[in-house]
Amino acid sequence: MANTSINPFETAKQQVDIVAELIGINDGVREVLKHPKRELAVNFPVRMDDGSYRVYTGYRVQYNMARGPTKGGVRYHPQVTLDEVRALAAWMTWKCAVVDIPYGGAKGGVVCDPKHMSREELERLTRRYASEIAPIIGPEMDIPAPDVYTDSQTMAWIMDTYSMLKGYSVPGVVTGKPISLGGSEGRGEATGRGCAYVIREAAKDLGLKVKGAPVAIQGFGNAGSVAANILNDEQGAKIVAVSDSKGGIYKADGLNPHTVEEHKAKTGSVVGFPGAKSISNDEVLEAKADILVPAALENQITKKNADKIQAKIVAEAANGPTLPEADAILFEKKVTVLPDVLANAGGVTVSYFEWAQDIQGYFWALDEVNTRLERTMVRSYNAVHKVATERKVHNRTAAYVVAIQRVVDAIKIRGIYP
Ligand code: NAD
């Protein structure tokens, strides 16, 4: 969420400047990269359950379309700001370019408090927001997806509203839909699975054996628990520490992530898992592990704890878990950081597959989705690793170099209209 002391859009623009210096992007193109192409702000009334009306503010920012239609989630949160949405839209542009899917980046948000709204109020809010942004979304223009406090039900409402306006069903207008409405097999676990694939590739380059390697996972939710299962089941890693918002657990000889999941489903938390030691969230980050997967929140690895991290690989399943000050420390310590734009891009990759299946009207089996995801993640990791090695920069900078260069190439070859 927006941190009041740091304007995320300023950060996003500074990142462009750093890469522009490094790869020599001229001032004109640099300015293009630092401006969102299109922004829509909407104020719209919603009828509340008690019969009153409330006016909500929503945004949709389409950052850059040079490489294709724009793609990005919609978040519902009281602290949504236009600058936050702009920054998230810029980051989506780079993320889609890192994995080389034919999309630009976008993001949307509605300033609201979904925790204090009924399902009916949320449905009315979603349908009205969808109709307000309908003129600028669509399978060929901009394709929303779930983000913070929106889910497959929200996407189903947007898809239905857009389809009602058109007069026919348009499943390709959003991704992250329920399977019954044109969602893709494998989307639910794509982020964690993609993260596990890039960990495997990075470990190969480091000469680190994943089989038997101790792994710590901060945040045992969708992304974190899937990454744990796949590292455990398919790569033979040993999950020694996991945590959620209530705290963490540790077991030196390994936890079975599936039984931890069952325990969490029953009790609401990983805490209290039989046979494991209770530890704090900080201790999870600093646990004796070769691989650390932050999969919870932003700003978790800071200059205060970066030095205490024992892992050789930090794979950012979460968005923005490492502060720039910590990046520098980890780079000094020769920790391999797999940055969010690469490590969690499995989600948007399978969203792209969902859209491709929707517009073809032809659906793939799970193994086909996973094989294509694996190919995309391995190819993207290799592209980032090559630039990091050649330029002697850390993977985050390398990922931005790869991504921004691809966007710049598209801008240049298309030329500036008219
Ligand atoms: P989620 O809500 O399913 O899981 C988040 C987990 O983090 C929960 O288990 C929660 O208890 C835990 N958590 C919250 N506060 C914590 C704290 N202080 N310490 C430790 N754990 C804490 O969410 P998710 O979909 O898994 O997303 C997690 C991160 O991954 C987010 O940063 C999100 O932006 C990113 N991400 C997710 C996807 C996706 O497809 N799910 C895609 C890209 C990026």
Short mmCIF file of N, CA, C and O and ligand atoms in Angstrom, two decimals, residues 75 95 107 146-148 187-192 217-225 242-248 264 268-270 281-282 284 294-298 300 316-321 340 343-348 351, ligand 1:
data_model
loop_
_atom_site.label_atom_id
_atom_site.label_comp_id
_atom_site.label_asym_id
_atom_site.label_seq_id
_atom_site.Cartn_x
_atom_site.Cartn_y
_atom_site.Cartn_z
N ARG A 75 -7.01 -2.98 -7.56
CA ARG A 75 -7.01 -3.15 -6.10
C ARG A 75 -8.05 -2.29 -5.45
O ARG A 75 -8.34 -1.18 -5.91
N LYS A 95 7.36 -5.78 -15.81
CA LYS A 95 7.20 -7.22 -15.53
C LYS A 95 6.78 -7.98 -16.79
O LYS A 95 7.33 -9.02 -17.11
N LYS A 107 -2.75 -0.56 -14.37
CA LYS A 107 -3.22 -0.89 -13.02
C LYS A 107 -4.48 -0.10 -12.76
O LYS A 107 -4.68 0.98 -13.34
N PRO A 146 -7.14 -9.65 -10.91
CA PRO A 146 -7.24 -9.41 -9.46
C PRO A 146 -5.96 -8.83 -8.87
O PRO A 146 -4.87 -9.06 -9.38
N ASP A 147 -6.11 -8.09 -7.79
CA ASP A 147 -4.97 -7.60 -7.00
C ASP A 147 -5.46 -7.56 -5.56
O ASP A 147 -6.40 -8.29 -5.21
N VAL A 148 -4.89 -6.69 -4.75
CA VAL A 148 -5.23 -6.65 -3.33
C VAL A 148 -6.75 -6.47 -3.13
O VAL A 148 -7.35 -5.53 -3.66
N ARG A 187 -3.70 -21.33 -13.16
CA ARG A 187 -3.50 -19.92 -12.81
C ARG A 187 -3.30 -19.77 -11.30
O ARG A 187 -2.47 -18.99 -10.85
N GLY A 188 -4.07 -20.57 -10.53
CA GLY A 188 -4.03 -20.45 -9.08
C GLY A 188 -2.64 -20.68 -8.50
O GLY A 188 -2.25 -20.03 -7.54
N GLU A 189 -1.89 -21.60 -9.12
CA GLU A 189 -0.58 -21.88 -8.54
C GLU A 189 0.57 -21.30 -9.38
O GLU A 189 1.74 -21.56 -9.10
N ALA A 190 0.24 -20.49 -10.39
CA ALA A 190 1.28 -20.06 -11.34
C ALA A 190 2.39 -19.22 -10.70
O ALA A 190 3.56 -19.36 -11.06
N THR A 191 2.04 -18.37 -9.74
CA THR A 191 3.06 -17.49 -9.16
C THR A 191 4.09 -18.31 -8.38
O THR A 191 5.30 -18.17 -8.58
N GLY A 192 3.60 -19.19 -7.51
CA GLY A 192 4.51 -20.02 -6.71
C GLY A 192 5.30 -20.98 -7.58
O GLY A 192 6.49 -21.22 -7.37
N ILE A 217 10.25 -19.68 4.16
CA ILE A 217 9.22 -18.98 3.38
C ILE A 217 8.48 -18.01 4.29
O ILE A 217 7.86 -18.42 5.27
N GLN A 218 8.55 -16.73 3.97
CA GLN A 218 7.78 -15.75 4.76
C GLN A 218 6.45 -15.50 4.05
O GLN A 218 6.42 -15.01 2.92
N GLY A 219 5.34 -15.86 4.72
CA GLY A 219 4.02 -15.67 4.09
C GLY A 219 3.57 -16.97 3.47
O GLY A 219 4.01 -17.34 2.38
N PHE A 220 2.71 -17.71 4.18
CA PHE A 220 2.28 -19.02 3.69
C PHE A 220 0.89 -18.89 3.07
O PHE A 220 -0.04 -19.58 3.43
N GLY A 221 0.76 -17.94 2.14
CA GLY A 221 -0.52 -17.75 1.44
C GLY A 221 -0.48 -18.40 0.08
O GLY A 221 0.19 -19.42 -0.10
N ASN A 222 -1.16 -17.80 -0.88
CA ASN A 222 -1.22 -18.38 -2.22
C ASN A 222 0.18 -18.59 -2.80
O ASN A 222 0.58 -19.73 -3.09
N ALA A 223 0.94 -17.52 -2.93
CA ALA A 223 2.25 -17.63 -3.58
C ALA A 223 3.21 -18.48 -2.73
O ALA A 223 3.87 -19.39 -3.26
N GLY A 224 3.28 -18.21 -1.44
CA GLY A 224 4.25 -18.87 -0.57
C GLY A 224 4.01 -20.36 -0.40
O GLY A 224 4.95 -21.18 -0.46
N SER A 225 2.75 -20.75 -0.18
CA SER A 225 2.49 -22.18 0.08
C SER A 225 2.70 -23.00 -1.19
O SER A 225 3.22 -24.11 -1.14
N VAL A 242 8.45 -21.51 8.00
CA VAL A 242 7.39 -20.77 7.28
C VAL A 242 6.70 -19.84 8.28
O VAL A 242 6.78 -20.05 9.50
N SER A 243 6.01 -18.84 7.74
CA SER A 243 5.30 -17.94 8.65
C SER A 243 4.05 -17.39 7.99
O SER A 243 3.87 -17.51 6.77
N ASP A 244 3.18 -16.81 8.82
CA ASP A 244 2.06 -16.02 8.30
C ASP A 244 1.91 -14.82 9.22
O ASP A 244 2.79 -14.55 10.04
N SER A 245 0.80 -14.10 9.10
CA SER A 245 0.69 -12.85 9.85
C SER A 245 0.67 -13.08 11.37
O SER A 245 0.92 -12.17 12.15
N LYS A 246 0.43 -14.33 11.80
CA LYS A 246 0.39 -14.60 13.25
C LYS A 246 1.74 -15.03 13.82
O LYS A 246 1.90 -15.12 15.03
N GLY A 247 2.72 -15.37 12.96
CA GLY A 247 4.03 -15.78 13.45
C GLY A 247 4.62 -16.89 12.60
O GLY A 247 4.05 -17.24 11.56
N GLY A 248 5.75 -17.45 13.10
CA GLY A 248 6.45 -18.43 12.27
C GLY A 248 6.71 -19.74 13.00
O GLY A 248 6.57 -19.83 14.23
N LYS A 264 -3.05 -25.06 8.88
CA LYS A 264 -3.46 -23.65 8.71
C LYS A 264 -4.95 -23.57 8.34
O LYS A 264 -5.68 -22.71 8.83
N GLY A 268 -6.34 -21.67 11.18
CA GLY A 268 -6.21 -20.28 10.75
C GLY A 268 -4.78 -19.77 10.71
O GLY A 268 -4.53 -18.63 10.33
N SER A 269 -3.82 -20.61 11.16
CA SER A 269 -2.43 -20.15 11.13
C SER A 269 -1.48 -21.35 11.10
O SER A 269 -1.85 -22.47 11.47
N VAL A 270 -0.25 -21.08 10.65
CA VAL A 270 0.78 -22.14 10.71
C VAL A 270 1.27 -22.33 12.15
O VAL A 270 1.81 -23.38 12.49
N ASN A 281 8.59 -13.65 13.02
CA ASN A 281 8.71 -13.41 11.59
C ASN A 281 10.11 -12.98 11.19
O ASN A 281 10.61 -13.38 10.13
N ASP A 282 10.76 -12.20 12.05
CA ASP A 282 12.14 -11.79 11.76
C ASP A 282 13.05 -13.02 11.72
O ASP A 282 13.95 -13.11 10.88
N VAL A 284 12.27 -15.92 10.80
CA VAL A 284 12.06 -16.68 9.55
C VAL A 284 12.98 -16.11 8.47
O VAL A 284 13.65 -16.84 7.74
N PRO A 294 10.56 -14.51 0.34
CA PRO A 294 9.62 -13.57 0.95
C PRO A 294 8.35 -13.58 0.10
O PRO A 294 8.41 -13.27 -1.09
N ALA A 295 7.23 -13.96 0.69
CA ALA A 295 5.98 -14.11 -0.08
C ALA A 295 4.82 -13.47 0.67
O ALA A 295 3.69 -13.96 0.61
N ALA A 296 5.12 -12.39 1.41
CA ALA A 296 4.05 -11.76 2.19
C ALA A 296 3.84 -10.31 1.77
O ALA A 296 2.91 -9.99 1.01
N LEU A 297 4.70 -9.44 2.26
CA LEU A 297 4.46 -8.00 2.15
C LEU A 297 5.67 -7.29 1.58
O LEU A 297 6.75 -7.86 1.50
N GLU A 298 5.48 -6.00 1.27
CA GLU A 298 6.60 -5.19 0.83
C GLU A 298 7.44 -4.75 2.03
O GLU A 298 7.02 -4.91 3.18
N GLN A 300 10.21 -5.77 3.65
CA GLN A 300 10.55 -6.72 4.72
C GLN A 300 12.05 -6.83 4.95
O GLN A 300 12.51 -7.04 6.06
N GLU A 316 11.99 -13.30 -4.65
CA GLU A 316 10.90 -12.41 -4.25
C GLU A 316 9.56 -12.82 -4.86
O GLU A 316 9.17 -12.31 -5.92
N ALA A 317 8.86 -13.71 -4.19
CA ALA A 317 7.49 -14.04 -4.62
C ALA A 317 6.59 -12.84 -4.36
O ALA A 317 5.65 -12.57 -5.11
N ALA A 318 6.85 -12.11 -3.29
CA ALA A 318 6.07 -10.90 -2.99
C ALA A 318 6.54 -9.75 -3.87
O ALA A 318 7.63 -9.79 -4.43
N ASN A 319 5.71 -8.73 -3.98
CA ASN A 319 6.12 -7.51 -4.67
C ASN A 319 6.82 -6.58 -3.69
O ASN A 319 6.29 -6.31 -2.61
N GLY A 320 8.00 -6.14 -4.06
CA GLY A 320 8.72 -5.12 -3.29
C GLY A 320 9.13 -5.50 -1.88
O GLY A 320 9.13 -4.64 -0.99
N PRO A 321 9.55 -6.75 -1.60
CA PRO A 321 9.91 -7.08 -0.22
C PRO A 321 11.27 -6.53 0.21
O PRO A 321 11.55 -6.44 1.40
N ASP A 340 11.35 -9.38 -7.83
CA ASP A 340 9.91 -9.61 -8.02
C ASP A 340 9.46 -9.62 -9.47
O ASP A 340 8.67 -10.48 -9.87
N ALA A 343 10.73 -13.10 -10.39
CA ALA A 343 10.39 -14.25 -9.55
C ALA A 343 8.89 -14.46 -9.39
O ALA A 343 8.45 -15.59 -9.17
N ASN A 344 8.08 -13.38 -9.46
CA ASN A 344 6.63 -13.63 -9.33
C ASN A 344 5.87 -13.41 -10.63
O ASN A 344 4.64 -13.34 -10.64
N ALA A 345 6.62 -13.38 -11.75
CA ALA A 345 5.97 -13.13 -13.04
C ALA A 345 5.24 -14.34 -13.60
O ALA A 345 4.60 -14.25 -14.65
N GLY A 346 5.30 -15.47 -12.90
CA GLY A 346 4.54 -16.64 -13.34
C GLY A 346 3.04 -16.35 -13.35
O GLY A 346 2.30 -16.87 -14.20
N GLY A 347 2.60 -15.51 -12.43
CA GLY A 347 1.18 -15.17 -12.36
C GLY A 347 0.70 -14.46 -13.61
O GLY A 347 -0.27 -14.87 -14.25
N VAL A 348 1.43 -13.41 -14.00
CA VAL A 348 0.98 -12.67 -15.18
C VAL A 348 1.21 -13.50 -16.45
O VAL A 348 0.46 -13.37 -17.43
N SER A 351 -1.74 -15.58 -16.74
CA SER A 351 -2.85 -14.68 -17.12
C SER A 351 -2.84 -14.45 -18.62
O SER A 351 -3.88 -14.41 -19.28
P1 NAD B 1 -2.09 -14.15 0.28
O1 NAD B 1 -2.98 -13.19 0.97
O2 NAD B 1 -2.63 -15.43 -0.24
O3 NAD B 1 -0.88 -14.54 1.25
C1 NAD B 1 -0.15 -13.65 1.99
C2 NAD B 1 0.40 -14.39 3.21
O4 NAD B 1 1.26 -13.52 3.93
C3 NAD B 1 -0.69 -14.82 4.20
O5 NAD B 1 -0.40 -16.14 4.61
C4 NAD B 1 -0.52 -13.86 5.37
O6 NAD B 1 -0.89 -14.42 6.60
C5 NAD B 1 0.97 -13.61 5.30
N1 NAD B 1 1.39 -12.42 6.01
C6 NAD B 1 0.77 -11.22 6.14
N2 NAD B 1 1.49 -10.41 6.92
C7 NAD B 1 2.60 -11.09 7.26
C8 NAD B 1 3.73 -10.79 8.05
N3 NAD B 1 3.88 -9.61 8.65
N4 NAD B 1 4.67 -11.75 8.18
C9 NAD B 1 4.54 -12.95 7.60
N5 NAD B 1 3.51 -13.29 6.87
C10 NAD B 1 2.54 -12.37 6.70
O7 NAD B 1 -1.38 -13.31 -0.87
P2 NAD B 1 -0.57 -13.83 -2.13
O8 NAD B 1 -1.45 -13.81 -3.31
O9 NAD B 1 0.18 -15.06 -1.78
O10 NAD B 1 0.45 -12.62 -2.30
C11 NAD B 1 1.61 -12.50 -1.52
C12 NAD B 1 2.58 -11.57 -2.22
O11 NAD B 1 2.85 -12.08 -3.51
C13 NAD B 1 2.08 -10.15 -2.42
O12 NAD B 1 3.17 -9.26 -2.34
C14 NAD B 1 1.57 -10.17 -3.84
O13 NAD B 1 1.58 -8.89 -4.44
C15 NAD B 1 2.59 -11.08 -4.47
N6 NAD B 1 2.13 -11.64 -5.74
C16 NAD B 1 1.12 -12.56 -5.76
C17 NAD B 1 0.70 -13.04 -6.98
C18 NAD B 1 -0.39 -14.07 -7.07
O14 NAD B 1 -0.67 -14.53 -8.20
N7 NAD B 1 -0.97 -14.52 -5.97
C19 NAD B 1 1.29 -12.60 -8.18
C20 NAD B 1 2.32 -11.68 -8.12
C21 NAD B 1 2.73 -11.21 -6.88
#
